[in-house]
XYZ file of C-alpha atoms in Angstrom:
230
model
C 0.000 0.000 0.000
C 2.851 2.346 0.830
C 6.284 2.346 -0.744
C 9.333 2.074 1.489
C 9.668 1.880 5.226
C 7.680 4.136 7.538
C 9.465 5.751 10.476
C 7.527 6.494 13.646
C 9.498 8.628 16.129
C 9.483 7.614 19.760
C 7.738 10.027 22.101
C 9.782 9.014 25.170
C 13.461 8.948 25.895
C 14.829 5.650 24.619
C 16.252 4.653 28.007
C 12.944 5.368 29.765
C 10.991 2.623 28.029
C 11.517 -1.002 27.114
C 11.828 -2.333 23.587
C 8.405 -3.952 23.973
C 6.861 -0.581 24.812
C 8.596 1.028 21.848
C 7.292 -1.709 19.569
C 3.769 -1.295 20.937
C 3.842 2.467 20.408
C 5.333 2.365 16.905
C 3.058 -0.375 15.600
C -0.023 1.266 17.131
C 0.832 4.496 15.325
C 1.468 2.629 12.058
C -1.892 0.836 12.217
C -3.731 4.068 13.037
C -1.957 5.797 10.145
C -2.907 3.023 7.698
C -6.551 3.096 8.780
C -6.725 6.875 8.371
C -5.327 6.554 4.844
C -7.763 3.762 3.996
C -10.713 5.759 5.366
C -9.728 8.706 3.176
C -9.288 6.536 0.079
C -12.686 4.900 0.597
C -14.359 8.225 1.463
C -15.863 6.781 4.655
C -17.355 9.531 6.820
C -17.327 7.709 10.157
C -14.915 4.967 11.181
C -13.826 3.548 14.521
C -11.317 0.839 15.264
C -9.702 -1.249 17.946
C -6.784 -3.618 17.791
C -4.851 -6.151 19.816
C -1.100 -6.447 19.339
C 0.621 -9.796 19.729
C 4.198 -8.935 20.547
C 6.502 -11.991 20.721
C 7.896 -12.778 24.160
C 11.388 -12.534 22.661
C 10.927 -8.742 22.575
C 11.560 -8.673 26.338
C 15.213 -9.531 25.751
C 15.773 -6.777 23.163
C 17.673 -3.613 23.989
C 15.671 -0.372 23.779
C 16.187 1.510 20.533
C 17.746 4.977 20.663
C 16.220 6.027 17.343
C 12.877 5.790 15.549
C 11.848 2.227 14.803
C 11.436 1.270 11.171
C 8.051 -0.258 10.352
C 7.658 -2.183 7.109
C 4.912 -1.019 4.714
C 1.563 -2.737 5.026
C 0.477 -5.373 2.544
C -3.162 -6.045 1.819
C -6.017 -4.837 3.989
C -5.542 -2.329 6.788
C -7.808 -4.405 9.039
C -8.211 -8.040 10.012
C -5.050 -10.022 10.714
C -2.060 -7.835 9.911
C 1.653 -8.432 10.302
C 4.458 -5.874 10.208
C 8.215 -6.049 10.560
C 9.754 -3.627 13.057
C 13.483 -3.037 13.215
C 16.044 -1.006 15.126
C 19.190 -0.357 13.031
C 21.187 1.049 15.954
C 20.713 -2.144 18.005
C 20.705 -4.499 14.997
C 17.446 -6.242 15.815
C 14.180 -6.830 14.009
C 11.077 -8.911 14.540
C 7.626 -9.525 13.106
C 4.592 -8.511 15.131
C 1.007 -9.545 14.453
C -2.135 -7.613 15.272
C -5.865 -8.226 15.089
C -7.524 -5.040 13.832
C -11.304 -4.561 14.020
C -13.005 -1.767 12.057
C -16.551 -0.393 12.276
C -17.696 1.963 9.507
C -20.829 3.906 8.592
C -21.933 2.436 5.254
C -24.885 2.550 2.846
C -26.822 -0.743 2.873
C -30.037 -2.124 1.415
C -33.150 -1.652 3.579
C -34.633 -4.880 2.272
C -33.553 -8.039 0.524
C -33.290 -7.272 -3.184
C -33.519 -9.704 -6.062
C -31.475 -9.921 -9.220
C -32.299 -7.306 -11.905
C -33.930 -4.870 -9.462
C -32.832 -1.250 -9.853
C -31.695 0.388 -6.616
C -33.461 3.631 -5.732
C -32.834 6.073 -2.896
C -35.743 4.633 -0.897
C -33.949 1.256 -0.918
C -30.874 2.587 0.918
C -30.165 3.351 4.568
C -26.956 3.976 6.539
C -25.715 1.641 9.262
C -22.579 1.155 11.323
C -21.123 -2.250 10.499
C -18.082 -4.187 11.633
C -16.199 -5.241 8.525
C -14.879 -8.696 7.707
C -11.807 -9.412 5.620
C -14.190 -10.648 2.907
C -15.534 -7.082 2.660
C -12.491 -5.982 0.684
C -14.274 -4.496 -2.326
C -17.280 -2.625 -0.973
C -19.217 0.443 -2.060
C -19.116 3.308 0.420
C -21.044 6.088 -1.353
C -24.698 6.354 -2.386
C -23.643 7.739 -5.760
C -21.937 4.418 -6.530
C -25.121 2.479 -5.747
C -28.188 4.454 -6.831
C -29.478 3.562 -10.283
C -27.443 0.366 -10.424
C -28.936 -3.047 -11.122
C -28.671 -5.930 -8.670
C -26.471 -8.609 -10.251
C -26.929 -11.184 -7.483
C -29.279 -11.421 -4.523
C -28.543 -8.587 -2.116
C -29.363 -9.103 1.545
C -30.381 -6.186 3.710
C -28.078 -4.531 6.230
C -24.794 -5.950 4.939
C -21.936 -4.162 3.134
C -22.653 -3.898 -0.584
C -19.815 -5.441 -2.554
C -18.895 -4.253 -6.034
C -19.702 -7.689 -7.466
C -23.329 -7.443 -6.271
C -24.201 -4.622 -8.687
C -24.023 -3.914 -12.385
C -25.035 -1.144 -14.764
C -28.735 -1.413 -15.646
C -29.919 -2.676 -19.026
C -31.401 0.367 -20.766
C -32.597 -1.397 -23.893
C -33.834 -4.975 -24.198
C -34.004 -7.200 -27.258
C -37.186 -6.419 -29.194
C -37.858 -3.092 -27.459
C -39.055 -0.159 -29.563
C -36.462 2.616 -29.307
C -35.898 6.184 -30.419
C -32.770 6.540 -32.563
C -31.012 9.878 -32.249
C -28.652 10.956 -35.021
C -26.599 14.131 -34.815
C -24.107 15.797 -37.151
C -22.919 19.408 -37.302
C -25.991 21.338 -38.410
C -28.185 18.231 -38.509
C -30.312 16.453 -35.901
C -32.860 13.723 -36.455
C -34.812 11.123 -34.524
C -36.169 7.884 -35.925
C -38.088 4.898 -34.656
C -36.318 1.583 -34.373
C -36.355 -1.890 -32.862
C -33.526 -3.167 -30.665
C -31.951 -6.348 -31.995
C -29.776 -6.738 -28.884
C -30.013 -5.875 -25.223
C -27.608 -3.209 -24.062
C -26.354 -1.113 -21.169
C -25.149 2.479 -21.179
C -22.644 3.126 -23.996
C -22.672 -0.536 -25.079
C -22.785 -1.052 -28.849
C -25.951 -2.855 -29.994
C -27.729 -3.522 -33.281
C -30.864 -1.514 -33.996
C -33.210 -1.869 -36.965
C -34.558 1.354 -38.457
C -38.325 0.807 -38.645
C -38.757 2.949 -41.781
C -35.827 1.783 -43.919
C -35.332 -1.688 -42.485
C -31.598 -0.972 -42.268
C -29.695 -2.430 -39.318
C -27.256 0.002 -37.720
C -24.962 0.118 -34.708
C -26.187 2.384 -31.920
C -25.447 3.066 -28.263
C -28.005 3.206 -25.418
C -28.001 6.609 -23.707
C -31.223 6.346 -21.670
C -34.165 4.034 -21.171
C -35.551 3.339 -24.655
C -33.187 5.770 -26.410
C -30.061 5.113 -28.471
C -27.729 7.280 -30.496
C -25.706 6.736 -33.627
C -22.079 7.814 -33.911
C -20.328 8.839 -37.088
C-alpha cells in the first residue's frame, strides 16, 4: 500500500521505556496511520477501530532503541489479521509482530432483501454502522456508486454492498421499440427503431430502423433511447 519503510518517532526517551513498549507504540501508530489513509481513500465519513497487538515474548530480551523504529509497509487490507516487521538499526534487531484489527464503519446498505435485476433507488438505501470482515475488501461506500445500479446477485439487507453485487442497468432490451437519435454538425434527427440486442449504457448494440429496415450500430443513452455515432 505504501512504498518504502515508515518511520515512527518515539515520544519518550529511549532509556525510559523497554523495547516492547517502543514496539507497541510504533506499531499502534502505524496501524492508526494506515486506517486513516484507507478511510480517506474509501471516502468513509465515520470509522472507529480497535486492535490487539501480539508482541513476541522474545521482545523482552531486546535492547531499547535509541532512534525511531522502522516499520515495514503494510500489505493487503488495513484491518483483520495484519503483520508488520519492526526493526532497530542502531541495536541491529528486528522482529515480526502480528495484530488483530477490528473496524466499524458507517456504510450505505439495502433496507430490504433485493432480487437480481432490481434497480436500486434512494428509498432502498439506509446507513448503518457495520463491523467489517476481511471478505468485505471491495465494498461500495457512497450512495452515488449504488443508486441507479442493477442488482447482479441477490442482495441481503443490512450488509456491506460489494462491487460484485451490482451492475449497470440494461437500458434497452431485445425487441424493445427505441428512439434513434442521429446528430451531425448542423443536422439532428430522430427515428423509430427496434432493438436487436439488449444493451447497457454506452454498449454497442444492433438496432433496426423501422422505416428503412436498415440495421445500424447504436449506443443506449437512456431508457428506450439510443444514439448513432459517425
